[in-house]
PDB file of C-alpha atoms in Angstrom:
ATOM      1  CA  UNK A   1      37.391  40.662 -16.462  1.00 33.00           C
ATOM      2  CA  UNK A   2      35.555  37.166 -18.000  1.00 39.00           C
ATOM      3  CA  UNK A   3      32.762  38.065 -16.418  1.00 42.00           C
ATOM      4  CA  UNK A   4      32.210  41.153 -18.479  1.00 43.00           C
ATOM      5  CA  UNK A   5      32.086  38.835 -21.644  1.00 52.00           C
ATOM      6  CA  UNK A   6      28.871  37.740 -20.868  1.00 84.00           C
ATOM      7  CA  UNK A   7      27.491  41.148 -21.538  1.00 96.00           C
ATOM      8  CA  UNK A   8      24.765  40.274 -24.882  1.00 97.00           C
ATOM      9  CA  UNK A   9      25.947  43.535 -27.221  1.00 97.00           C
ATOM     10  CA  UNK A  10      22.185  43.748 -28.001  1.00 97.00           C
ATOM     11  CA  UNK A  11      22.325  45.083 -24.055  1.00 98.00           C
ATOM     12  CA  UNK A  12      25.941  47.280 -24.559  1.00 98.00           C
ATOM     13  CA  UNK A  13      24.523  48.589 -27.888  1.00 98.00           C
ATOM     14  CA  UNK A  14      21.191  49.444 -26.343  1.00 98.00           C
ATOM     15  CA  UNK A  15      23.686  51.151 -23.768  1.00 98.00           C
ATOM     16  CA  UNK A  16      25.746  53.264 -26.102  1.00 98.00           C
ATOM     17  CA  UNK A  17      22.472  54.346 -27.996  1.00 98.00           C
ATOM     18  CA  UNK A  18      20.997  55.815 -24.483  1.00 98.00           C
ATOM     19  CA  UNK A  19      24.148  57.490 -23.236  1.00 98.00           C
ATOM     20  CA  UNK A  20      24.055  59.541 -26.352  1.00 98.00           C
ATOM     21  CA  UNK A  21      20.444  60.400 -25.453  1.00 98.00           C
ATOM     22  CA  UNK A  22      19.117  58.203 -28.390  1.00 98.00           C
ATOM     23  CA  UNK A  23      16.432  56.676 -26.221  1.00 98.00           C
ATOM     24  CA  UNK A  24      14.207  55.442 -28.704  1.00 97.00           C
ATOM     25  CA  UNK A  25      16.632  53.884 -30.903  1.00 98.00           C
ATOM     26  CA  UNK A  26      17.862  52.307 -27.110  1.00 98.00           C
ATOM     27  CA  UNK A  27      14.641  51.208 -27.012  1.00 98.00           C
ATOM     28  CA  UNK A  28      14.250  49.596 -29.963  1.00 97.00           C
ATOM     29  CA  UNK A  29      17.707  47.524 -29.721  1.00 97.00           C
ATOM     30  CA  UNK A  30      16.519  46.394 -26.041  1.00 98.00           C
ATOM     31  CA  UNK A  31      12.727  45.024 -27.597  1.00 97.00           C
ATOM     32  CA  UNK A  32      14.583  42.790 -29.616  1.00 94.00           C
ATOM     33  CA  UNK A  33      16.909  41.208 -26.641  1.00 96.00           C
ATOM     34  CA  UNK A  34      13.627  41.509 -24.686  1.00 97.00           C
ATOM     35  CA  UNK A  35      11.523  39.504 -26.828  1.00 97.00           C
ATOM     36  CA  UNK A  36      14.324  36.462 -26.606  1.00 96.00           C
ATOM     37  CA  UNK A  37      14.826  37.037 -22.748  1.00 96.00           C
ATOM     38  CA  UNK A  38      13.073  34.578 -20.250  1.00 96.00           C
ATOM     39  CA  UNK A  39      12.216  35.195 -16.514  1.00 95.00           C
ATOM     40  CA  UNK A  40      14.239  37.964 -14.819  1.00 95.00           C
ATOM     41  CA  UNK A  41      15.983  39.119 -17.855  1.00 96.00           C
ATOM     42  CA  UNK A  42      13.376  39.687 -19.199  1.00 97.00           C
ATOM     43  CA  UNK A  43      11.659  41.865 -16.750  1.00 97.00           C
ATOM     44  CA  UNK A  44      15.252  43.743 -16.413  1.00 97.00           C
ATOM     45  CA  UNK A  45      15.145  44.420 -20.129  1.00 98.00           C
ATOM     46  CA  UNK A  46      11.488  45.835 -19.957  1.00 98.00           C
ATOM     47  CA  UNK A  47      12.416  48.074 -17.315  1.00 98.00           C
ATOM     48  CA  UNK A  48      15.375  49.513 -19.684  1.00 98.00           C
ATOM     49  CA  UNK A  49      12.865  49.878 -22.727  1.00 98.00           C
ATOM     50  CA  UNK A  50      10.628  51.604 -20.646  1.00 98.00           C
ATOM     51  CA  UNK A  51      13.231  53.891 -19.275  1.00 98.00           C
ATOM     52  CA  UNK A  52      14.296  54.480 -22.564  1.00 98.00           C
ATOM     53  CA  UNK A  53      10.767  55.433 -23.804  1.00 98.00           C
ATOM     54  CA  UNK A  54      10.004  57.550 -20.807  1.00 98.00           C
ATOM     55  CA  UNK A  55      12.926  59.451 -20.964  1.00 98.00           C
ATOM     56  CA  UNK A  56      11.705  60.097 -24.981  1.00 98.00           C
ATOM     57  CA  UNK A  57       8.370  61.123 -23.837  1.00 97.00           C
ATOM     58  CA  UNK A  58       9.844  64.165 -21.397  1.00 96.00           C
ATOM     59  CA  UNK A  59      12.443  64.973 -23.883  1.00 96.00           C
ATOM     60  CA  UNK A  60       9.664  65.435 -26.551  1.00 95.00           C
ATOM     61  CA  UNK A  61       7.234  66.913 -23.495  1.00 93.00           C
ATOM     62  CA  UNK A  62       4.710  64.380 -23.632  1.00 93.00           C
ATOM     63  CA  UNK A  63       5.027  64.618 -19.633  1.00 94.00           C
ATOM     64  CA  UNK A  64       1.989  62.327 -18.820  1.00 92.00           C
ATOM     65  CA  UNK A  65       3.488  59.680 -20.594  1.00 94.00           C
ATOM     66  CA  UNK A  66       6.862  59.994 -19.125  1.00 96.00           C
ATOM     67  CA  UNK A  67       5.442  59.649 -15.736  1.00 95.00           C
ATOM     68  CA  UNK A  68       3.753  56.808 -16.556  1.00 96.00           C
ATOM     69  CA  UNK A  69       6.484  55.207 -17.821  1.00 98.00           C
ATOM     70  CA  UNK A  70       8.696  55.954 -15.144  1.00 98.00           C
ATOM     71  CA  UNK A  71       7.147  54.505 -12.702  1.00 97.00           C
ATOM     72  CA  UNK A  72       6.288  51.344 -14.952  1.00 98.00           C
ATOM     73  CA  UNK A  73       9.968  51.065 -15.377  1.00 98.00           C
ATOM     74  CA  UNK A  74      10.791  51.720 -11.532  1.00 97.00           C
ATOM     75  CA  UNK A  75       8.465  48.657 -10.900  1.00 97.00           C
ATOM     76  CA  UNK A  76       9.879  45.918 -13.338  1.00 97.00           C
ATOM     77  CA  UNK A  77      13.395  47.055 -12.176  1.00 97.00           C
ATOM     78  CA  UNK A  78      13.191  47.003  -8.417  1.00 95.00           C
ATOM     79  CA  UNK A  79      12.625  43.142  -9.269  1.00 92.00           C
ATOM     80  CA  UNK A  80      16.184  42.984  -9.991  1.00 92.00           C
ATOM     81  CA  UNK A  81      17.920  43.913  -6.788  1.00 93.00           C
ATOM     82  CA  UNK A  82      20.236  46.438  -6.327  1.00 95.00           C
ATOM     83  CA  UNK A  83      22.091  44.925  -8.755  1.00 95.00           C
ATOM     84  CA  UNK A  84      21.748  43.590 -12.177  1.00 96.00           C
ATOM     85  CA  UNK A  85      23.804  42.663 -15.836  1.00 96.00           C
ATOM     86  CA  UNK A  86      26.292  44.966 -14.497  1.00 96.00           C
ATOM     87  CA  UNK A  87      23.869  47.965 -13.954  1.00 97.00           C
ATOM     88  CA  UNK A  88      23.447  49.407 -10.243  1.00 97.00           C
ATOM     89  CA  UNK A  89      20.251  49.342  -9.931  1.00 97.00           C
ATOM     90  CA  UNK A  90      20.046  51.597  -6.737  1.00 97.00           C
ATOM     91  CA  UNK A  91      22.352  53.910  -8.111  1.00 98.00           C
ATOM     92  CA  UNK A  92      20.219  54.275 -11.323  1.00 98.00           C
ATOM     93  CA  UNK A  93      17.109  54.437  -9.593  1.00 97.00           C
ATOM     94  CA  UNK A  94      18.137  57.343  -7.840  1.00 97.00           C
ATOM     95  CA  UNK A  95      19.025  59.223 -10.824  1.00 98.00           C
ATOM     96  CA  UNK A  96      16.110  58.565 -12.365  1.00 98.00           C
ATOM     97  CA  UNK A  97      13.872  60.261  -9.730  1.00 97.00           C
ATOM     98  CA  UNK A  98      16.237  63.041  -9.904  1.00 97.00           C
ATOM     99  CA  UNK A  99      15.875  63.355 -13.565  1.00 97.00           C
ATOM    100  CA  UNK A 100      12.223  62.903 -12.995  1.00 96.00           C
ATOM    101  CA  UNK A 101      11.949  65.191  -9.952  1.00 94.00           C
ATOM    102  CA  UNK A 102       9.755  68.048 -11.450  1.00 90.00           C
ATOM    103  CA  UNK A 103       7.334  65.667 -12.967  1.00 91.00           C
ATOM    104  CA  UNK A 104       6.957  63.963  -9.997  1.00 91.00           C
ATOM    105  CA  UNK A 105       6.605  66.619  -7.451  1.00 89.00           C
ATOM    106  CA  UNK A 106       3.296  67.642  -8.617  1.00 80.00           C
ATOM    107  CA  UNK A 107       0.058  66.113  -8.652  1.00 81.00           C
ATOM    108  CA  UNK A 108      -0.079  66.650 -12.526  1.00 81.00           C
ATOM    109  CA  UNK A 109       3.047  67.626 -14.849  1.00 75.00           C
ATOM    110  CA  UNK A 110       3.557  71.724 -15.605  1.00 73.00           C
ATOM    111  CA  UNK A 111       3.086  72.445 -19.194  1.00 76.00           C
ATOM    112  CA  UNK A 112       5.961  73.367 -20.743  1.00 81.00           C
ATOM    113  CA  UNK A 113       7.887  71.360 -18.219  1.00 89.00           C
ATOM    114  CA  UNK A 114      11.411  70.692 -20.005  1.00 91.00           C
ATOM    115  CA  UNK A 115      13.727  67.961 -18.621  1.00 94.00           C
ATOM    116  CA  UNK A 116      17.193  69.086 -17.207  1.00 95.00           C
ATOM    117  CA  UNK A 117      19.987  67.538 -19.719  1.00 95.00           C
ATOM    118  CA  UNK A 118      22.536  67.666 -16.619  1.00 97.00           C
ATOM    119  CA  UNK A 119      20.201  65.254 -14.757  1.00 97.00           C
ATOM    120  CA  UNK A 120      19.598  62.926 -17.731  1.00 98.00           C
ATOM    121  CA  UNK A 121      21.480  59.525 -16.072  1.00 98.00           C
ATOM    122  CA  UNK A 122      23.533  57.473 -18.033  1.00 97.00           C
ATOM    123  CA  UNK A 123      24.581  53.886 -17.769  1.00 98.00           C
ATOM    124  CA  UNK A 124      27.618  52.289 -16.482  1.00 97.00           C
ATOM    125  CA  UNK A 125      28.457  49.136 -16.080  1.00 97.00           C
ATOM    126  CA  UNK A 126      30.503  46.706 -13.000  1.00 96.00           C
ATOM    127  CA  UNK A 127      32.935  45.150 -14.620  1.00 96.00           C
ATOM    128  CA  UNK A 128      32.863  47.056 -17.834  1.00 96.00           C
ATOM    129  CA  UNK A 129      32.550  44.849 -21.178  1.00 96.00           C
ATOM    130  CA  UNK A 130      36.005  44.009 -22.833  1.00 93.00           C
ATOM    131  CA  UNK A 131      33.781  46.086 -25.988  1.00 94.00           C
ATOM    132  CA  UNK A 132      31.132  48.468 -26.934  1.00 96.00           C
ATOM    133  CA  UNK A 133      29.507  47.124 -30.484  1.00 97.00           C
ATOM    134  CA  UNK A 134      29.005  49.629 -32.750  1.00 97.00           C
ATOM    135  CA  UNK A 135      24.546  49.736 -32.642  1.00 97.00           C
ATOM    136  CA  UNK A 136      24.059  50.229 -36.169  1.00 96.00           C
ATOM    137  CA  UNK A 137      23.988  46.512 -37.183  1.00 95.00           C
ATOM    138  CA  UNK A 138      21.076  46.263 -34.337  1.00 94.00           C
ATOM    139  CA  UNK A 139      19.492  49.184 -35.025  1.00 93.00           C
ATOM    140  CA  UNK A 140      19.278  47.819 -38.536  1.00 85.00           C
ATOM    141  CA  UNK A 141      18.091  44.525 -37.512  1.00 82.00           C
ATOM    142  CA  UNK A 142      15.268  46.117 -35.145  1.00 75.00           C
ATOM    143  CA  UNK A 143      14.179  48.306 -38.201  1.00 68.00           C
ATOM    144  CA  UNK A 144      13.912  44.693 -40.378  1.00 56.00           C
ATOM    145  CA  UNK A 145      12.076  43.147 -37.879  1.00 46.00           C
TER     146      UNK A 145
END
């Protein structure tokens, strides 16, 4: 269980924002880890954000935009593995494209397209952190910055 300590709660609180389908407060919370990240963290956090924000755009039907961002966010985390901070990448992947499956199935998104909450993935992590943070101290700090 140590190794679940080194979880940053920037990263869990990001976490707890987008399992309650709070993507762009998510997102927010993850810019500010991702501007202090180096090298592969930092392309692992950019993949998250963009998840995050493309999972905002179908939710608020700007479809285009969520496609785009999908597979923006499909490309920075593939550079992870199939594993990453915890997060199974594979696993997540794959419930991504399932969430995304409409959108992506056509050459350009239906109107009125509306994303299926039961397919919306959320985020679990191997080993779980000893904590969840509460987000609000982050989300305040991303708001301040």
């Amino acid at each position: 269980m140590e190794a679940s300590t080194a979880y940053d709660d920037r990263y869990l609180a990001g976490i707890v924002l987008f399992n309650r389908g709070d993507f762009f407060e998510a997102h927010e919370v993850w810019e500010d880890l991702w501007v202090d990240s180096a090298g592969p963290e930092r392309s692992f956090y950019q993949g998250l954000i963009q998840a995050a924000v493309g999972l905002c755009h179908f939710c608020n039907g700007n479809l285009r935009g969520a496609v785009k961002l999908f597979h923006s966010s499909r490309r920075y985390l593939a550079a992870g593995g199939s594993s990453f901070l915890g997060l199974d990448l594979t696993d997540f992947d794959g419930r991504m494209e399932r969430c995304f499956g409409g959108l992506l199935a056509a050459p350009e998104p239906a109107a009125g397209l509306v994303i299926e909450e039961d397919l919306i993935p959320e985020i679990h992590l191997q080993p779980p952190p000893g904590h969840w943070p509460d987000p609000q101290p982050y989300l305040d700090e991303a708001g301040n910055g």
